[in-house]
Amino acid sequence: MPAYIITYFGVRGRCETMRMLLADQGQEWKENVVPFDVWMKGDLKATCVFGQLPKFEDGNFTLYQSNAILRYLARAHGLYGKDDKQAALIDMMNDSCEDFRLKYARMIYQDYENGKAKYIEDLPGDLSKFEKILSDNKGGFLVGDQISYADYHLLDLLLIHQVLSPGCVDSFPALKSYAERLSARPKIKAFLESEAHKSRPINGNGKQ
Ligand code: 6SG
């Protein structure tokens, strides 16, 4: 049995980044899928430190908070740069990914009908920051010349935004080639082509 267990709703949501990271690193994990109606009963919620999922287990070690989970996996699998300064820059990039994810999630869950058009209109402003970072860094990743946990986060955001707004990266050459290059890494490609990934809704309310 794999040592890693992800307990989460049956959606991509806050877990597809860690799933891509694990897949790309050749790791196995078990999915413990919690149906929404089971969650609403409240028994599992009462056991979660902050009353939320995902919950992540590595043997008898349990973690909550998706970004803490990513950093735990980054330390374990050499996805945290080559020194403390690179690690700090990688955290900075991931914090910006988190800002971007929260903005997306607010629109999806709270303002889809009224806010989607404006969100898409403003999207180039968000994407252009990452475009500049990637075109300035000749190493091919957000930081340095090797993949970090923040790259999996940005890749997930680029993939879900291309569902929200097809073609949204087409005018950003660095972002477009980065998303294509990371998606073509053999283990990520296999993951993205898997039924498990393709059949998982992006979000818990069916909007995408
Ligand atoms: C939701 O927000 O799916 N966890 C979510 N929601 C349930 O009772 N900072 C942390 C982290 O990074 C944020 C955790 C995150 O890990 S993820 C959670 O636990 C709760 O608070 C997105 C997602 N949402 C769908 C959903 C599940 C419960 C509420 C919204 C289904 C729809 C409405 C009720 C059940 Fe629903």
PDB file of C-alpha atoms and ligand atoms in Angstrom:
ATOM      1  CA  MET A   1       0.000   0.000   0.000  1.00  0.00           C
ATOM      2  CA  PRO A   2       1.384   3.446  -0.890  1.00  0.00           C
ATOM      3  CA  ALA A   3       2.576   5.498   2.070  1.00  0.00           C
ATOM      4  CA  TYR A   4       0.835   8.652   0.846  1.00  0.00           C
ATOM      5  CA  ILE A   5      -2.909   9.137   1.227  1.00  0.00           C
ATOM      6  CA  ILE A   6      -4.838  12.159  -0.097  1.00  0.00           C
ATOM      7  CA  THR A   7      -8.229  12.659   1.527  1.00  0.00           C
ATOM      8  CA  TYR A   8     -10.248  15.158  -0.496  1.00  0.00           C
ATOM      9  CA  PHE A   9     -13.468  15.730  -2.428  1.00  0.00           C
ATOM     10  CA  GLY A  10     -13.668  14.072  -5.856  1.00  0.00           C
ATOM     11  CA  VAL A  11     -12.406  17.165  -7.667  1.00  0.00           C
ATOM     12  CA  ARG A  12      -9.135  18.585  -8.972  1.00  0.00           C
ATOM     13  CA  GLY A  13      -9.489  21.702  -6.798  1.00  0.00           C
ATOM     14  CA  ARG A  14      -6.619  22.148  -4.366  1.00  0.00           C
ATOM     15  CA  CYS A  15      -5.151  18.701  -4.954  1.00  0.00           C
ATOM     16  CA  GLU A  16      -4.308  18.448  -8.640  1.00  0.00           C
ATOM     17  CA  THR A  17      -1.009  20.289  -8.096  1.00  0.00           C
ATOM     18  CA  MET A  18       0.176  17.753  -5.517  1.00  0.00           C
ATOM     19  CA  ARG A  19      -1.104  14.906  -7.679  1.00  0.00           C
ATOM     20  CA  MET A  20       0.951  16.166 -10.657  1.00  0.00           C
ATOM     21  CA  LEU A  21       3.973  16.584  -8.407  1.00  0.00           C
ATOM     22  CA  LEU A  22       3.642  13.036  -7.079  1.00  0.00           C
ATOM     23  CA  ALA A  23       3.031  11.564 -10.532  1.00  0.00           C
ATOM     24  CA  ASP A  24       6.025  13.390 -12.025  1.00  0.00           C
ATOM     25  CA  GLN A  25       8.227  12.192  -9.172  1.00  0.00           C
ATOM     26  CA  GLY A  26       7.204   8.586  -9.790  1.00  0.00           C
ATOM     27  CA  GLN A  27       5.354   8.324  -6.476  1.00  0.00           C
ATOM     28  CA  GLU A  28       2.261   6.308  -5.718  1.00  0.00           C
ATOM     29  CA  TRP A  29      -0.547   7.492  -3.503  1.00  0.00           C
ATOM     30  CA  LYS A  30      -3.979   6.414  -2.421  1.00  0.00           C
ATOM     31  CA  GLU A  31      -7.056   8.576  -3.025  1.00  0.00           C
ATOM     32  CA  ASN A  32      -9.571   8.666  -0.201  1.00  0.00           C
ATOM     33  CA  VAL A  33     -12.481  10.418  -1.940  1.00  0.00           C
ATOM     34  CA  VAL A  34     -15.027  12.089   0.335  1.00  0.00           C
ATOM     35  CA  PRO A  35     -18.470  12.560  -1.247  1.00  0.00           C
ATOM     36  CA  PHE A  36     -19.953  15.994  -0.497  1.00  0.00           C
ATOM     37  CA  ASP A  37     -22.976  14.476   1.277  1.00  0.00           C
ATOM     38  CA  VAL A  38     -20.680  12.512   3.585  1.00  0.00           C
ATOM     39  CA  TRP A  39     -18.692  15.673   4.295  1.00  0.00           C
ATOM     40  CA  MET A  40     -21.884  17.599   5.074  1.00  0.00           C
ATOM     41  CA  LYS A  41     -22.668  15.153   7.904  1.00  0.00           C
ATOM     42  CA  GLY A  42     -19.769  16.833   9.710  1.00  0.00           C
ATOM     43  CA  ASP A  43     -18.070  13.874  11.416  1.00  0.00           C
ATOM     44  CA  LEU A  44     -14.900  14.035   9.283  1.00  0.00           C
ATOM     45  CA  LYS A  45     -14.869  17.850   9.386  1.00  0.00           C
ATOM     46  CA  ALA A  46     -14.848  17.676  13.208  1.00  0.00           C
ATOM     47  CA  THR A  47     -11.621  15.631  13.092  1.00  0.00           C
ATOM     48  CA  CYS A  48      -9.804  17.996  10.684  1.00  0.00           C
ATOM     49  CA  VAL A  49      -7.528  20.482  12.468  1.00  0.00           C
ATOM     50  CA  PHE A  50      -8.963  23.482  10.558  1.00  0.00           C
ATOM     51  CA  GLY A  51     -12.266  21.844   9.627  1.00  0.00           C
ATOM     52  CA  GLN A  52     -11.226  21.555   5.970  1.00  0.00           C
ATOM     53  CA  LEU A  53      -9.781  19.230   3.362  1.00  0.00           C
ATOM     54  CA  PRO A  54      -7.371  18.237   1.890  1.00  0.00           C
ATOM     55  CA  LYS A  55      -5.870  15.991   4.513  1.00  0.00           C
ATOM     56  CA  PHE A  56      -2.579  14.334   3.617  1.00  0.00           C
ATOM     57  CA  GLU A  57      -1.011  11.318   5.287  1.00  0.00           C
ATOM     58  CA  ASP A  58       2.510   9.970   4.983  1.00  0.00           C
ATOM     59  CA  GLY A  59       2.375   6.837   7.091  1.00  0.00           C
ATOM     60  CA  ASN A  60       1.362   8.011  10.550  1.00  0.00           C
ATOM     61  CA  PHE A  61       2.217  11.664   9.831  1.00  0.00           C
ATOM     62  CA  THR A  62      -0.820  13.836   9.016  1.00  0.00           C
ATOM     63  CA  LEU A  63      -0.822  17.293   7.403  1.00  0.00           C
ATOM     64  CA  TYR A  64      -3.485  19.831   6.424  1.00  0.00           C
ATOM     65  CA  GLN A  65      -3.221  22.953   4.231  1.00  0.00           C
ATOM     66  CA  SER A  66      -2.526  22.285   0.564  1.00  0.00           C
ATOM     67  CA  ASN A  67       0.502  24.574   0.307  1.00  0.00           C
ATOM     68  CA  ALA A  68       2.119  23.085   3.424  1.00  0.00           C
ATOM     69  CA  ILE A  69       1.607  19.672   1.822  1.00  0.00           C
ATOM     70  CA  LEU A  70       3.306  20.896  -1.369  1.00  0.00           C
ATOM     71  CA  ARG A  71       6.275  22.201   0.614  1.00  0.00           C
ATOM     72  CA  TYR A  72       6.546  18.951   2.580  1.00  0.00           C
ATOM     73  CA  LEU A  73       6.673  17.021  -0.695  1.00  0.00           C
ATOM     74  CA  ALA A  74       9.099  19.558  -2.181  1.00  0.00           C
ATOM     75  CA  ARG A  75      11.561  18.956   0.669  1.00  0.00           C
ATOM     76  CA  ALA A  76      11.168  15.190   0.365  1.00  0.00           C
ATOM     77  CA  HIS A  77      11.676  15.088  -3.397  1.00  0.00           C
ATOM     78  CA  GLY A  78      14.241  17.812  -4.112  1.00  0.00           C
ATOM     79  CA  LEU A  79      11.779  20.366  -5.535  1.00  0.00           C
ATOM     80  CA  TYR A  80      12.873  23.328  -3.413  1.00  0.00           C
ATOM     81  CA  GLY A  81      15.808  24.851  -5.342  1.00  0.00           C
ATOM     82  CA  LYS A  82      19.518  24.557  -4.689  1.00  0.00           C
ATOM     83  CA  ASP A  83      19.933  26.936  -1.735  1.00  0.00           C
ATOM     84  CA  ASP A  84      18.001  29.067   0.781  1.00  0.00           C
ATOM     85  CA  LYS A  85      17.692  32.019  -1.589  1.00  0.00           C
ATOM     86  CA  GLN A  86      16.201  29.889  -4.349  1.00  0.00           C
ATOM     87  CA  ALA A  87      13.880  28.298  -1.768  1.00  0.00           C
ATOM     88  CA  ALA A  88      12.675  31.777  -0.753  1.00  0.00           C
ATOM     89  CA  LEU A  89      12.089  32.743  -4.381  1.00  0.00           C
ATOM     90  CA  ILE A  90      10.191  29.497  -4.961  1.00  0.00           C
ATOM     91  CA  ASP A  91       7.983  30.291  -1.922  1.00  0.00           C
ATOM     92  CA  MET A  92       7.412  33.766  -3.381  1.00  0.00           C
ATOM     93  CA  MET A  93       6.307  32.247  -6.689  1.00  0.00           C
ATOM     94  CA  ASN A  94       4.009  29.799  -4.943  1.00  0.00           C
ATOM     95  CA  ASP A  95       2.458  32.607  -2.882  1.00  0.00           C
ATOM     96  CA  SER A  96       1.616  34.373  -6.138  1.00  0.00           C
ATOM     97  CA  CYS A  97       0.124  31.158  -7.480  1.00  0.00           C
ATOM     98  CA  GLU A  98      -1.969  31.002  -4.304  1.00  0.00           C
ATOM     99  CA  ASP A  99      -3.173  34.597  -4.824  1.00  0.00           C
ATOM    100  CA  PHE A 100      -4.124  33.676  -8.386  1.00  0.00           C
ATOM    101  CA  ARG A 101      -5.918  30.508  -7.218  1.00  0.00           C
ATOM    102  CA  LEU A 102      -7.904  32.388  -4.578  1.00  0.00           C
ATOM    103  CA  LYS A 103      -9.004  34.974  -7.134  1.00  0.00           C
ATOM    104  CA  TYR A 104     -10.104  32.152  -9.454  1.00  0.00           C
ATOM    105  CA  ALA A 105     -11.875  30.254  -6.656  1.00  0.00           C
ATOM    106  CA  ARG A 106     -13.750  33.377  -5.522  1.00  0.00           C
ATOM    107  CA  MET A 107     -15.048  33.863  -9.051  1.00  0.00           C
ATOM    108  CA  ILE A 108     -15.932  30.176  -9.535  1.00  0.00           C
ATOM    109  CA  TYR A 109     -17.681  29.713  -6.178  1.00  0.00           C
ATOM    110  CA  GLN A 110     -19.121  33.171  -5.482  1.00  0.00           C
ATOM    111  CA  ASP A 111     -19.435  35.170  -8.664  1.00  0.00           C
ATOM    112  CA  TYR A 112     -19.479  32.865 -11.702  1.00  0.00           C
ATOM    113  CA  GLU A 113     -22.602  34.207 -13.423  1.00  0.00           C
ATOM    114  CA  ASN A 114     -21.844  37.894 -12.917  1.00  0.00           C
ATOM    115  CA  GLY A 115     -18.067  37.888 -12.621  1.00  0.00           C
ATOM    116  CA  LYS A 116     -16.774  35.460 -15.223  1.00  0.00           C
ATOM    117  CA  ALA A 117     -16.623  37.924 -18.145  1.00  0.00           C
ATOM    118  CA  LYS A 118     -14.773  40.569 -16.117  1.00  0.00           C
ATOM    119  CA  TYR A 119     -12.437  37.907 -14.716  1.00  0.00           C
ATOM    120  CA  ILE A 120     -11.524  36.795 -18.243  1.00  0.00           C
ATOM    121  CA  GLU A 121     -11.096  40.399 -19.344  1.00  0.00           C
ATOM    122  CA  ASP A 122      -8.604  40.956 -16.501  1.00  0.00           C
ATOM    123  CA  LEU A 123      -6.820  37.630 -17.026  1.00  0.00           C
ATOM    124  CA  PRO A 124      -4.021  38.969 -19.289  1.00  0.00           C
ATOM    125  CA  GLY A 125      -2.969  41.250 -16.419  1.00  0.00           C
ATOM    126  CA  ASP A 126      -2.486  38.232 -14.158  1.00  0.00           C
ATOM    127  CA  LEU A 127      -0.841  36.075 -16.818  1.00  0.00           C
ATOM    128  CA  SER A 128       1.556  38.806 -17.957  1.00  0.00           C
ATOM    129  CA  LYS A 129       3.351  38.769 -14.564  1.00  0.00           C
ATOM    130  CA  PHE A 130       4.160  35.090 -14.953  1.00  0.00           C
ATOM    131  CA  GLU A 131       5.013  35.606 -18.632  1.00  0.00           C
ATOM    132  CA  LYS A 132       7.668  38.153 -17.679  1.00  0.00           C
ATOM    133  CA  ILE A 133       9.117  35.919 -14.955  1.00  0.00           C
ATOM    134  CA  LEU A 134       9.403  32.981 -17.337  1.00  0.00           C
ATOM    135  CA  SER A 135      10.821  34.975 -20.222  1.00  0.00           C
ATOM    136  CA  ASP A 136      13.395  36.611 -17.898  1.00  0.00           C
ATOM    137  CA  ASN A 137      14.534  33.288 -16.429  1.00  0.00           C
ATOM    138  CA  LYS A 138      16.426  31.405 -19.082  1.00  0.00           C
ATOM    139  CA  GLY A 139      16.468  28.278 -16.905  1.00  0.00           C
ATOM    140  CA  GLY A 140      13.038  27.234 -18.177  1.00  0.00           C
ATOM    141  CA  PHE A 141      11.301  27.218 -14.786  1.00  0.00           C
ATOM    142  CA  LEU A 142       9.935  29.803 -12.362  1.00  0.00           C
ATOM    143  CA  VAL A 143      13.220  29.724 -10.424  1.00  0.00           C
ATOM    144  CA  GLY A 144      16.608  28.407 -11.551  1.00  0.00           C
ATOM    145  CA  ASP A 145      17.034  25.557 -13.983  1.00  0.00           C
ATOM    146  CA  GLN A 146      15.178  22.751 -12.254  1.00  0.00           C
ATOM    147  CA  ILE A 147      11.537  22.098 -11.547  1.00  0.00           C
ATOM    148  CA  SER A 148      10.158  23.181  -8.165  1.00  0.00           C
ATOM    149  CA  TYR A 149       6.853  22.670  -6.387  1.00  0.00           C
ATOM    150  CA  ALA A 150       5.742  26.127  -7.567  1.00  0.00           C
ATOM    151  CA  ASP A 151       6.043  24.999 -11.195  1.00  0.00           C
ATOM    152  CA  TYR A 152       3.444  22.289 -10.638  1.00  0.00           C
ATOM    153  CA  HIS A 153       1.176  24.917  -9.069  1.00  0.00           C
ATOM    154  CA  LEU A 154       1.534  27.284 -12.013  1.00  0.00           C
ATOM    155  CA  LEU A 155       1.030  24.426 -14.471  1.00  0.00           C
ATOM    156  CA  ASP A 156      -2.260  23.480 -12.797  1.00  0.00           C
ATOM    157  CA  LEU A 157      -3.408  27.114 -12.920  1.00  0.00           C
ATOM    158  CA  LEU A 158      -2.516  27.378 -16.612  1.00  0.00           C
ATOM    159  CA  LEU A 159      -4.400  24.172 -17.391  1.00  0.00           C
ATOM    160  CA  ILE A 160      -7.572  25.187 -15.556  1.00  0.00           C
ATOM    161  CA  HIS A 161      -7.495  28.691 -17.041  1.00  0.00           C
ATOM    162  CA  GLN A 162      -7.290  27.224 -20.529  1.00  0.00           C
ATOM    163  CA  VAL A 163     -10.547  25.428 -19.719  1.00  0.00           C
ATOM    164  CA  LEU A 164     -12.119  28.633 -18.404  1.00  0.00           C
ATOM    165  CA  SER A 165     -10.880  30.701 -21.335  1.00  0.00           C
ATOM    166  CA  PRO A 166      -9.556  28.596 -24.237  1.00  0.00           C
ATOM    167  CA  GLY A 167      -6.602  30.275 -25.948  1.00  0.00           C
ATOM    168  CA  CYS A 168      -5.895  32.564 -22.965  1.00  0.00           C
ATOM    169  CA  VAL A 169      -2.155  31.779 -23.063  1.00  0.00           C
ATOM    170  CA  ASP A 170      -1.825  32.041 -26.835  1.00  0.00           C
ATOM    171  CA  SER A 171      -0.578  35.620 -26.700  1.00  0.00           C
ATOM    172  CA  PHE A 172       2.004  34.728 -24.034  1.00  0.00           C
ATOM    173  CA  PRO A 173       4.745  32.736 -25.794  1.00  0.00           C
ATOM    174  CA  ALA A 174       6.790  31.911 -22.691  1.00  0.00           C
ATOM    175  CA  LEU A 175       3.724  30.701 -20.760  1.00  0.00           C
ATOM    176  CA  LYS A 176       2.429  28.749 -23.726  1.00  0.00           C
ATOM    177  CA  SER A 177       5.684  26.880 -24.351  1.00  0.00           C
ATOM    178  CA  TYR A 178       6.191  26.332 -20.597  1.00  0.00           C
ATOM    179  CA  ALA A 179       2.729  24.753 -20.220  1.00  0.00           C
ATOM    180  CA  GLU A 180       3.332  22.587 -23.294  1.00  0.00           C
ATOM    181  CA  ARG A 181       6.810  21.553 -22.157  1.00  0.00           C
ATOM    182  CA  LEU A 182       5.747  20.623 -18.617  1.00  0.00           C
ATOM    183  CA  SER A 183       2.635  18.814 -19.883  1.00  0.00           C
ATOM    184  CA  ALA A 184       4.878  16.769 -22.181  1.00  0.00           C
ATOM    185  CA  ARG A 185       7.120  15.460 -19.370  1.00  0.00           C
ATOM    186  CA  PRO A 186       6.423  11.742 -19.746  1.00  0.00           C
ATOM    187  CA  LYS A 187       4.974  11.128 -16.269  1.00  0.00           C
ATOM    188  CA  ILE A 188       2.892  14.316 -16.332  1.00  0.00           C
ATOM    189  CA  LYS A 189       1.656  13.440 -19.816  1.00  0.00           C
ATOM    190  CA  ALA A 190       0.596   9.983 -18.621  1.00  0.00           C
ATOM    191  CA  PHE A 191      -1.130  11.553 -15.606  1.00  0.00           C
ATOM    192  CA  LEU A 192      -2.962  14.140 -17.723  1.00  0.00           C
ATOM    193  CA  GLU A 193      -4.124  11.357 -20.052  1.00  0.00           C
ATOM    194  CA  SER A 194      -5.312   9.144 -17.178  1.00  0.00           C
ATOM    195  CA  GLU A 195      -9.028   8.535 -16.616  1.00  0.00           C
ATOM    196  CA  ALA A 196      -8.551   9.502 -12.981  1.00  0.00           C
ATOM    197  CA  HIS A 197      -7.476  13.009 -14.001  1.00  0.00           C
ATOM    198  CA  LYS A 198      -9.817  13.438 -16.962  1.00  0.00           C
ATOM    199  CA  SER A 199     -12.922  12.319 -15.095  1.00  0.00           C
ATOM    200  CA  ARG A 200     -12.350  14.548 -12.057  1.00  0.00           C
ATOM    201  CA  PRO A 201     -14.328  17.788 -12.201  1.00  0.00           C
ATOM    202  CA  ILE A 202     -12.154  20.860 -11.746  1.00  0.00           C
ATOM    203  CA  ASN A 203     -14.351  22.419  -9.077  1.00  0.00           C
ATOM    204  CA  GLY A 204     -16.842  21.282  -6.445  1.00  0.00           C
ATOM    205  CA  ASN A 205     -19.804  23.231  -7.839  1.00  0.00           C
ATOM    206  CA  GLY A 206     -19.522  21.936 -11.426  1.00  0.00           C
ATOM    207  CA  LYS A 207     -18.398  25.325 -12.807  1.00  0.00           C
ATOM    208  CA  GLN A 208     -15.231  25.511 -14.871  1.00  0.00           C
TER     209      GLN A 208
HETATM  210  C1  6SG B   1     -12.702  23.460  -0.129  1.00  0.00           C
HETATM  211  O1  6SG B   1     -10.825  25.616   1.121  1.00  0.00           O
HETATM  212  O2  6SG B   1     -13.830  21.535  -3.504  1.00  0.00           O
HETATM  213  N1  6SG B   1     -10.958  23.326   1.464  1.00  0.00           N
HETATM  214  C2  6SG B   1     -12.255  23.213   1.133  1.00  0.00           C
HETATM  215  N2  6SG B   1     -14.407  22.931   2.132  1.00  0.00           N
HETATM  216  C3  6SG B   1     -15.334  22.334   3.027  1.00  0.00           C
HETATM  217  O3  6SG B   1     -16.452  22.658   5.022  1.00  0.00           O
HETATM  218  N3  6SG B   1      -6.227  26.854   2.911  1.00  0.00           N
HETATM  219  C4  6SG B   1      -6.825  25.527   2.736  1.00  0.00           C
HETATM  220  C5  6SG B   1      -5.870  24.666   1.926  1.00  0.00           C
HETATM  221  O4  6SG B   1      -5.144  25.222   1.114  1.00  0.00           O
HETATM  222  C6  6SG B   1      -8.138  25.673   2.033  1.00  0.00           C
HETATM  223  C7  6SG B   1      -8.920  24.406   2.065  1.00  0.00           C
HETATM  224  C8  6SG B   1     -10.125  24.430   1.158  1.00  0.00           C
HETATM  225  O5  6SG B   1      -5.838  23.448   2.106  1.00  0.00           O
HETATM  226  S1  6SG B   1     -11.663  23.149  -1.525  1.00  0.00           S
HETATM  227  C9  6SG B   1     -13.116  22.640   2.172  1.00  0.00           C
HETATM  228  O6  6SG B   1     -12.641  21.896   3.027  1.00  0.00           O
HETATM  229  C10 6SG B   1     -15.597  23.118   4.245  1.00  0.00           C
HETATM  230  O7  6SG B   1     -14.974  24.172   4.469  1.00  0.00           O
HETATM  231  C11 6SG B   1     -12.710  23.552  -2.902  1.00  0.00           C
HETATM  232  C12 6SG B   1     -13.929  22.641  -3.052  1.00  0.00           C
HETATM  233  N4  6SG B   1     -15.037  23.137  -2.677  1.00  0.00           N
HETATM  234  C13 6SG B   1     -16.336  22.394  -2.830  1.00  0.00           C
HETATM  235  C14 6SG B   1     -16.994  22.464  -1.557  1.00  0.00           C
HETATM  236  C15 6SG B   1     -16.934  21.439  -0.597  1.00  0.00           C
HETATM  237  C16 6SG B   1     -17.470  21.937   0.605  1.00  0.00           C
HETATM  238  C17 6SG B   1     -17.797  23.317   0.388  1.00  0.00           C
HETATM  239  C18 6SG B   1     -17.478  23.643  -0.988  1.00  0.00           C
HETATM  240  C19 6SG B   1     -19.993  20.832  -1.796  1.00  0.00           C
HETATM  241  C20 6SG B   1     -20.240  22.106  -2.258  1.00  0.00           C
HETATM  242  C21 6SG B   1     -20.754  22.754  -1.139  1.00  0.00           C
HETATM  243  C22 6SG B   1     -20.748  21.913  -0.088  1.00  0.00           C
HETATM  244  C23 6SG B   1     -20.293  20.711  -0.477  1.00  0.00           C
HETATM  245 FE1  6SG B   1     -18.817  22.158  -0.736  1.00  0.00          FE
END
